Short mmCIF file of C-alpha atoms and ligand atoms in Angstrom, two decimals:
data_model
loop_
_atom_site.label_atom_id
_atom_site.label_comp_id
_atom_site.label_asym_id
_atom_site.label_seq_id
_atom_site.Cartn_x
_atom_site.Cartn_y
_atom_site.Cartn_z
CA UNK A 18 39.93 5.02 -81.26
CA UNK A 19 43.60 4.60 -80.72
CA UNK A 20 45.87 7.35 -80.13
CA UNK A 21 48.30 8.93 -82.10
CA UNK A 22 50.81 11.09 -81.95
CA UNK A 23 49.79 15.00 -81.06
CA UNK A 24 52.18 17.82 -79.46
CA UNK A 25 53.43 17.53 -76.00
CA UNK A 26 50.89 19.04 -73.19
CA UNK A 27 51.61 22.93 -72.82
CA UNK A 28 54.59 23.72 -70.81
CA UNK A 29 53.53 24.21 -67.14
CA UNK A 30 50.70 22.15 -66.87
CA UNK A 31 50.78 19.78 -63.96
CA UNK A 32 50.40 16.83 -63.66
CA UNK A 33 50.94 13.60 -61.32
CA UNK A 34 53.51 11.59 -61.40
CA UNK A 35 54.12 8.47 -59.46
CA UNK A 36 57.76 7.06 -59.74
CA UNK A 37 59.38 4.43 -58.77
CA UNK A 38 62.98 3.71 -56.85
CA UNK A 39 62.32 7.79 -57.49
CA UNK A 40 64.72 7.34 -54.43
CA UNK A 41 67.68 5.46 -56.68
CA UNK A 42 70.78 7.58 -58.61
CA UNK A 43 68.51 7.80 -62.41
CA UNK A 44 65.13 7.68 -60.47
CA UNK A 45 66.56 10.98 -58.20
CA UNK A 46 67.38 12.84 -61.00
CA UNK A 47 64.36 12.50 -63.00
CA UNK A 48 61.86 14.12 -59.90
CA UNK A 49 64.67 16.29 -59.86
CA UNK A 50 63.71 17.84 -63.62
CA UNK A 51 59.53 16.49 -63.21
CA UNK A 52 59.90 18.65 -59.55
CA UNK A 53 61.80 21.80 -62.05
CA UNK A 54 58.93 21.23 -64.13
CA UNK A 55 56.11 21.80 -61.65
CA UNK A 56 54.94 18.40 -61.10
CA UNK A 57 53.01 16.50 -58.47
CA UNK A 58 55.22 13.82 -57.37
CA UNK A 59 55.08 10.74 -55.44
CA UNK A 60 57.90 8.38 -55.21
CA UNK A 61 57.14 4.90 -54.19
CA UNK A 62 60.99 2.94 -53.33
CA UNK A 63 61.51 0.30 -51.15
CA UNK A 64 65.15 1.84 -49.83
CA UNK A 65 66.56 -0.89 -50.59
CA UNK A 66 69.79 1.21 -52.24
CA UNK A 67 67.73 4.11 -51.98
CA UNK A 68 68.48 6.71 -49.89
CA UNK A 69 66.05 9.39 -48.39
CA UNK A 70 68.15 12.48 -49.15
CA UNK A 71 68.14 11.88 -52.61
CA UNK A 72 64.70 12.65 -53.43
CA UNK A 73 64.55 16.70 -53.99
CA UNK A 74 60.55 17.09 -54.68
CA UNK A 75 57.15 15.25 -53.32
CA UNK A 76 56.58 12.97 -51.92
CA UNK A 77 58.08 9.77 -49.86
CA UNK A 78 56.02 6.06 -49.55
CA UNK A 79 58.01 3.40 -48.45
CA UNK A 80 57.07 0.43 -49.39
CA UNK A 81 57.80 -2.42 -51.56
CA UNK A 82 56.55 -3.62 -54.84
CA UNK A 83 55.94 -6.84 -53.10
CA UNK A 84 53.17 -4.94 -51.46
CA UNK A 85 50.55 -4.95 -53.49
CA UNK A 86 47.88 -3.52 -51.39
CA UNK A 87 50.42 -1.51 -50.60
CA UNK A 88 51.00 0.16 -53.86
CA UNK A 89 47.09 -0.15 -54.43
CA UNK A 90 46.31 2.18 -51.62
CA UNK A 91 49.04 4.32 -53.53
CA UNK A 92 47.49 4.54 -56.50
CA UNK A 93 43.87 4.99 -55.33
CA UNK A 94 44.99 8.23 -53.24
CA UNK A 95 47.65 9.33 -55.28
CA UNK A 96 45.75 8.81 -58.68
CA UNK A 97 48.22 9.43 -60.84
CA UNK A 98 48.71 10.67 -64.57
CA UNK A 99 51.67 8.58 -65.45
CA UNK A 100 54.12 6.01 -63.16
CA UNK A 101 57.15 6.05 -64.01
CA UNK A 102 59.31 2.68 -63.17
CA UNK A 103 62.84 2.80 -62.24
CA UNK A 104 63.01 0.38 -58.75
CA UNK A 105 65.28 -2.15 -60.15
CA UNK A 106 67.83 -4.75 -59.32
CA UNK A 107 70.82 -3.79 -61.45
CA UNK A 108 73.81 -5.54 -61.13
CA UNK A 109 74.70 -8.06 -64.57
CA UNK A 110 76.81 -9.93 -61.73
CA UNK A 111 75.13 -10.13 -59.69
CA UNK A 112 72.15 -11.63 -61.75
CA UNK A 113 73.92 -13.89 -62.86
CA UNK A 114 74.87 -14.93 -59.31
CA UNK A 115 71.28 -14.80 -58.40
CA UNK A 116 68.81 -15.29 -61.02
CA UNK A 117 65.43 -15.46 -59.11
CA UNK A 118 65.92 -12.07 -57.51
CA UNK A 119 66.35 -10.71 -60.60
CA UNK A 120 63.23 -12.08 -62.41
CA UNK A 121 61.57 -11.23 -59.30
CA UNK A 122 62.07 -7.80 -58.61
CA UNK A 123 62.75 -6.83 -62.65
CA UNK A 124 60.11 -8.61 -63.92
CA UNK A 125 57.48 -10.43 -61.77
CA UNK A 126 58.05 -6.83 -59.95
CA UNK A 127 56.76 -4.97 -63.49
CA UNK A 128 54.21 -7.26 -64.58
CA UNK A 129 52.09 -6.47 -60.71
CA UNK A 130 52.38 -3.02 -61.23
CA UNK A 131 51.19 -2.69 -64.76
CA UNK A 132 48.52 -5.05 -63.12
CA UNK A 133 47.31 -2.89 -60.53
CA UNK A 134 47.98 0.23 -62.80
CA UNK A 135 45.85 -0.42 -64.97
CA UNK A 136 43.38 -1.29 -62.85
CA UNK A 137 43.60 1.86 -61.62
CA UNK A 138 42.43 3.12 -64.81
CA UNK A 139 46.44 4.66 -64.84
CA UNK A 140 47.42 4.92 -68.99
CA UNK A 141 50.80 6.19 -69.68
CA UNK A 142 53.49 4.51 -68.15
CA UNK A 143 57.32 5.36 -68.93
CA UNK A 144 59.90 2.48 -68.08
CA UNK A 145 63.68 1.80 -67.57
CA UNK A 146 65.30 -0.46 -70.21
CA UNK A 147 68.54 -1.28 -71.07
CA UNK A 148 71.07 -1.90 -73.74
CA UNK A 149 71.95 -5.19 -71.92
CA UNK A 150 68.72 -6.29 -74.36
CA UNK A 151 71.03 -5.94 -77.07
CA UNK A 152 73.62 -8.49 -75.95
CA UNK A 153 76.34 -8.29 -78.35
CA UNK A 154 75.94 -6.27 -81.20
CA UNK A 155 76.74 -7.92 -84.39
CA UNK A 156 79.42 -5.64 -85.00
CA UNK A 157 81.35 -2.57 -83.98
CA UNK A 158 78.14 0.74 -85.24
CA UNK A 159 75.82 1.64 -83.39
CA UNK A 160 72.50 -0.15 -82.29
CA UNK A 161 68.90 1.55 -83.66
CA UNK A 162 65.82 -0.19 -81.41
CA UNK A 163 65.66 -2.43 -85.00
CA UNK A 164 69.41 -4.38 -83.86
CA UNK A 165 68.32 -7.99 -82.86
CA UNK A 166 67.64 -8.78 -79.25
CA UNK A 167 69.29 -11.14 -76.92
CA UNK A 168 70.69 -10.92 -73.75
CA UNK A 169 74.04 -12.68 -72.76
CA UNK A 170 73.21 -12.26 -68.63
CA UNK A 171 69.40 -12.73 -66.64
CA UNK A 172 69.72 -8.36 -66.04
CA UNK A 173 68.71 -7.76 -69.33
CA UNK A 174 66.53 -10.76 -70.18
CA UNK A 175 64.61 -9.52 -66.50
CA UNK A 176 64.02 -6.22 -69.16
CA UNK A 177 63.29 -7.45 -72.26
CA UNK A 178 60.49 -9.73 -70.58
CA UNK A 179 59.52 -6.69 -68.81
CA UNK A 180 59.74 -4.89 -72.15
CA UNK A 181 57.72 -7.79 -73.96
CA UNK A 182 54.71 -8.14 -71.46
CA UNK A 183 54.32 -3.76 -71.64
CA UNK A 184 54.07 -4.20 -75.83
CA UNK A 185 51.69 -7.21 -75.47
CA UNK A 186 49.74 -5.38 -73.87
CA UNK A 187 49.44 -1.80 -74.98
CA UNK A 188 48.55 -3.63 -78.68
CA UNK A 189 46.25 -5.90 -76.79
CA UNK A 190 44.43 -2.37 -75.17
CA UNK A 191 43.26 0.55 -76.68
CA UNK A 192 44.07 2.87 -73.68
CA UNK A 193 46.92 1.64 -72.40
CA UNK A 194 51.29 3.44 -73.99
CA UNK A 195 54.46 3.38 -72.68
CA UNK A 196 57.55 4.54 -73.54
CA UNK A 197 60.42 2.59 -72.47
CA UNK A 198 64.45 3.76 -72.50
CA UNK A 199 67.48 1.52 -73.33
CA UNK A 200 69.86 3.20 -71.62
CA UNK A 201 73.41 2.71 -72.30
CA UNK A 202 75.95 4.18 -70.41
CA UNK A 203 74.59 6.58 -67.28
CA UNK A 204 77.32 8.35 -65.25
CA UNK A 205 77.60 11.99 -64.12
CA UNK A 206 75.70 13.88 -61.17
CA UNK A 207 73.68 16.38 -60.59
CA UNK A 208 74.77 20.16 -61.68
CA UNK A 209 75.08 21.56 -57.42
CA UNK A 210 76.48 18.10 -56.80
CA UNK A 211 72.94 17.88 -54.73
CA UNK A 212 72.14 13.92 -56.27
CA UNK A 213 74.73 11.39 -57.75
CA UNK A 214 74.84 8.40 -57.95
CA UNK A 215 75.81 6.32 -53.99
CA UNK A 216 75.49 2.54 -54.21
CA UNK A 217 76.47 -0.15 -51.52
CA UNK A 218 78.69 -1.43 -53.93
CA UNK A 219 80.39 0.64 -57.26
CA UNK A 220 80.64 -2.11 -59.99
CA UNK A 221 80.71 1.31 -62.67
CA UNK A 222 83.77 2.55 -64.35
CA UNK A 223 83.22 6.03 -63.59
CA UNK A 224 82.27 5.76 -59.91
CA UNK A 225 85.73 3.65 -59.40
CA UNK A 226 88.26 5.31 -61.35
CA UNK A 227 87.14 8.64 -58.63
CA UNK A 228 86.96 5.85 -55.46
CA UNK A 229 90.48 5.39 -56.26
CA UNK A 230 90.76 8.93 -56.66
CA UNK A 231 89.65 9.28 -52.92
CA UNK A 232 92.17 6.12 -52.00
CA UNK A 233 89.31 4.27 -51.30
CA UNK A 234 90.42 1.38 -54.60
CA UNK A 235 93.84 0.52 -54.40
CA UNK A 236 93.19 0.49 -57.75
CA UNK A 237 91.42 0.84 -60.77
CA UNK A 238 91.26 -2.38 -62.97
CA UNK A 239 91.38 -2.02 -66.71
CA UNK A 240 89.39 -5.19 -67.41
CA UNK A 241 90.62 -6.87 -71.38
CA UNK A 242 92.94 -4.76 -72.53
CA UNK A 243 92.65 -7.31 -75.78
CA UNK A 244 89.34 -6.35 -77.94
CA UNK A 245 88.85 -5.79 -81.22
CA UNK A 246 89.05 -2.18 -80.16
CA UNK A 247 90.84 1.06 -81.57
CA UNK A 248 93.06 0.50 -78.47
CA UNK A 249 91.95 -2.76 -77.41
CA UNK A 250 90.01 -2.04 -74.78
CA UNK A 251 85.69 -1.67 -74.87
CA UNK A 252 83.90 1.44 -75.93
CA UNK A 253 80.75 2.27 -74.08
CA UNK A 254 78.65 5.37 -74.70
CA UNK A 255 78.27 6.87 -71.46
CA UNK A 256 75.39 9.92 -71.26
CA UNK A 257 74.90 12.28 -68.61
CA UNK A 258 72.18 11.63 -65.51
CA UNK A 259 70.45 14.63 -66.72
CA UNK A 260 70.54 14.24 -69.80
CA UNK A 261 68.40 10.95 -69.50
CA UNK A 262 66.28 13.05 -67.48
CA UNK A 263 65.07 15.53 -69.90
CA UNK A 264 64.67 11.60 -72.13
CA UNK A 265 62.64 10.80 -69.45
CA UNK A 266 60.11 14.07 -69.01
CA UNK A 267 60.16 14.08 -73.00
CA UNK A 268 58.93 10.57 -72.97
CA UNK A 269 56.09 11.65 -70.81
CA UNK A 270 54.88 14.45 -72.72
CA UNK A 271 53.86 11.74 -75.52
CA UNK A 272 51.54 9.89 -73.32
CA UNK A 273 50.20 12.74 -71.72
CA UNK A 274 49.94 14.41 -75.47
CA UNK A 275 48.41 11.05 -76.20
CA UNK A 276 51.41 9.25 -78.15
CA UNK A 277 51.53 6.00 -79.06
CA UNK A 278 53.63 2.88 -77.27
CA UNK A 279 57.41 3.57 -78.25
CA UNK A 280 61.12 2.37 -77.65
CA UNK A 281 64.63 4.32 -77.42
CA UNK A 282 67.53 4.54 -77.08
CA UNK A 283 69.37 6.75 -74.72
CA UNK A 284 72.52 7.76 -75.68
CA UNK A 285 74.68 10.06 -77.09
CA UNK A 286 76.07 7.13 -80.82
CA UNK A 287 79.60 7.89 -80.00
CA UNK A 288 82.58 5.88 -77.66
CA UNK A 289 84.32 6.12 -75.08
CA UNK A 290 86.96 3.44 -74.54
CA UNK A 291 88.01 2.17 -71.46
CA UNK A 292 91.42 3.78 -71.10
CA UNK A 293 90.28 7.11 -71.56
CA UNK A 294 87.87 7.62 -68.73
CA UNK A 295 90.56 6.37 -67.08
CA UNK A 296 93.19 9.58 -68.37
CA UNK A 297 89.70 11.64 -67.93
CA UNK A 298 89.15 11.00 -65.29
CA UNK A 299 92.79 11.80 -64.01
CA UNK A 300 93.01 14.56 -65.10
CA UNK A 301 89.88 15.98 -63.87
CA UNK A 302 90.63 15.08 -60.39
CA UNK A 303 93.79 15.56 -60.71
CA UNK A 304 95.99 12.71 -59.13
CA UNK A 305 97.39 9.79 -60.94
CA UNK A 306 96.19 6.68 -59.25
CA UNK A 307 97.49 3.07 -59.89
CA UNK A 308 95.88 1.61 -62.22
CA UNK A 309 96.28 -2.64 -63.46
CA UNK A 310 95.95 -4.59 -66.45
CA UNK A 311 93.60 -7.20 -66.04
CA UNK A 312 91.86 -10.09 -68.24
CA UNK A 313 88.78 -9.73 -69.68
CA UNK A 314 85.14 -9.44 -67.04
CA UNK A 315 82.44 -12.03 -68.36
CA UNK A 316 79.68 -11.06 -70.34
CA UNK A 317 81.34 -7.51 -71.65
CA UNK A 318 80.31 -6.58 -75.33
CA UNK A 319 83.07 -4.75 -76.94
CA UNK A 320 81.33 -2.17 -78.29
CA UNK A 321 78.43 -0.31 -77.52
CA UNK A 322 76.65 2.81 -78.72
CA UNK A 323 73.24 4.28 -79.41
CA UNK A 324 72.04 4.98 -82.17
CA UNK A 325 69.88 7.49 -80.69
CA UNK A 326 68.62 9.31 -83.30
CA UNK A 327 64.30 8.38 -83.03
CA UNK A 328 65.11 9.78 -79.98
CA UNK A 329 66.12 12.77 -81.63
CA UNK A 330 63.98 13.01 -83.86
CA UNK A 331 60.52 11.73 -82.57
CA UNK A 332 61.06 13.30 -79.15
CA UNK A 333 63.27 16.26 -80.31
CA UNK A 334 65.34 15.19 -77.15
CA UNK A 335 68.65 17.18 -77.63
CA UNK A 336 71.63 16.58 -75.64
CA UNK A 337 73.10 19.29 -73.11
CA UNK A 338 76.50 17.42 -71.90
CA UNK A 339 78.12 15.59 -74.44
CA UNK A 340 81.45 16.05 -72.84
CA UNK A 341 83.19 13.40 -71.14
CA UNK A 342 84.84 16.24 -68.91
CA UNK A 343 81.57 17.68 -67.60
CA UNK A 344 80.33 13.79 -66.88
CA UNK A 345 83.04 13.14 -64.96
CA UNK A 346 83.36 16.24 -63.31
CA UNK A 347 80.09 16.30 -62.20
CA UNK A 348 81.10 13.06 -60.34
CA UNK A 349 84.00 14.21 -58.89
CA UNK A 350 82.37 17.01 -57.48
CA UNK A 351 79.76 15.18 -56.21
CA UNK A 352 81.44 12.15 -55.39
CA UNK A 353 83.93 14.10 -52.58
CA UNK A 354 80.98 14.94 -51.00
CA UNK A 355 80.80 11.50 -49.77
N1 UFG B 410 85.22 -1.56 -66.19
C1 UFG B 410 87.00 -1.72 -66.59
N2 UFG B 410 87.53 -1.57 -64.50
C2 UFG B 410 86.04 -2.01 -63.66
C3 UFG B 410 84.87 -1.64 -64.14
C4 UFG B 410 84.61 -1.89 -65.05
O1 UFG B 410 87.85 -2.62 -66.82
O2 UFG B 410 86.47 -1.79 -62.56
C5 UFG B 410 85.01 -1.23 -67.24
C6 UFG B 410 84.21 -3.00 -68.14
O3 UFG B 410 84.72 -4.29 -68.59
C7 UFG B 410 83.53 -2.42 -68.85
C8 UFG B 410 83.47 -0.89 -69.17
O4 UFG B 410 84.02 -0.33 -67.90
O5 UFG B 410 84.29 -2.71 -70.64
C9 UFG B 410 82.60 -0.26 -69.10
O6 UFG B 410 81.46 -1.37 -67.40
P1 UFG B 410 80.95 -0.69 -66.72
O7 UFG B 410 80.41 -1.74 -65.14
O8 UFG B 410 80.51 0.79 -65.95
O9 UFG B 410 79.33 -0.49 -67.01
P2 UFG B 410 78.71 -1.70 -68.00
O10 UFG B 410 78.66 -1.76 -69.65
O11 UFG B 410 78.92 -3.53 -67.73
O12 UFG B 410 77.66 -1.44 -68.32
C10 UFG B 410 76.19 -0.67 -68.84
C11 UFG B 410 75.33 -0.64 -67.66
C12 UFG B 410 73.91 -1.96 -67.42
C13 UFG B 410 73.95 -2.59 -69.16
C14 UFG B 410 75.00 -2.76 -69.59
C15 UFG B 410 74.94 -3.41 -70.75
O13 UFG B 410 75.69 -0.47 -66.66
O14 UFG B 410 72.81 -1.77 -66.79
O15 UFG B 410 75.60 -1.76 -69.36
O16 UFG B 410 76.21 -4.75 -71.41
F1 UFG B 410 73.55 -3.87 -68.11
#
């Protein structure tokens, strides 16, 4: 029998969840949320960009997704109820320079993982996808999940291909189900300052503003001031990482409750310009860091805002931190601690 949507499992029922990439920025916030709900968590991470000290709950297995034997043994021993798959390469710019790394890490590794997951009888998978699957949306309006899928960089294609594999497998199988979450601009950090974004090189605007406030970046360049937007700079939908973690918990509950395979946008449904992000960062940090106006960064869509209605409606997702000031404050508290 095909599964139908059923109510989420009762709160407090402990499940075994395997989290690939759980030592990374988003993965570690989801591991925190899983731990707070009493789930038994096993993190599988090669620590190439993740960090051991970001894993607040569960057990860490240091391993690479290309090590299929270790992955298979880990699944056989742990016998998870669900897998949450974060491990991936995430830089749009790097994906243009080195596409094969992205196809290997994001598409091939996902296919191998799915194969092993299915062979081990695991029926539920939550997948980290991205707004990059939409490319440049046709109009300056929030995009819903039915919008045209036309990535403009290898990163977006690698994720879209993995989504397609999941969809085809789910269509063909009566047992396997997945939820793909398409992230918009994820930012902020744990309110307690325990975990946050920590990449070797920061490309994201909020983190770069904070690096400029700390003096680690001499100047914050604004890439493009002639876009067809309210103040000429790009508009993005910044979502707090703990709200995104809640969306993962809702997706997991949906699958564990017997729910169908689904795709959801994750954002708040309204946008903020780069200039407004810079203003907020200056206000929160109290530092009037130097800003220059530069040309456009290749591959930036002018306007990228989620329509999150489906997530709110189908998974009863209730964002708690839809507040740019809070997002920047939590990121700043974390950044100061580094
Ligand atoms: N920006 C600057 N100066 C900087 C850094 C960024 O002006 O120093 C601008 C960018 O040009 C862009 C905006 O700030 O207009 C946001 O840039 P980010 O790099 O923070 O984020 P992106 O919107 O490029 O990236 C996000 C996700 C990706 C996803 C992409 C889809 O992080 O994973 O959206 O377009 F692929």
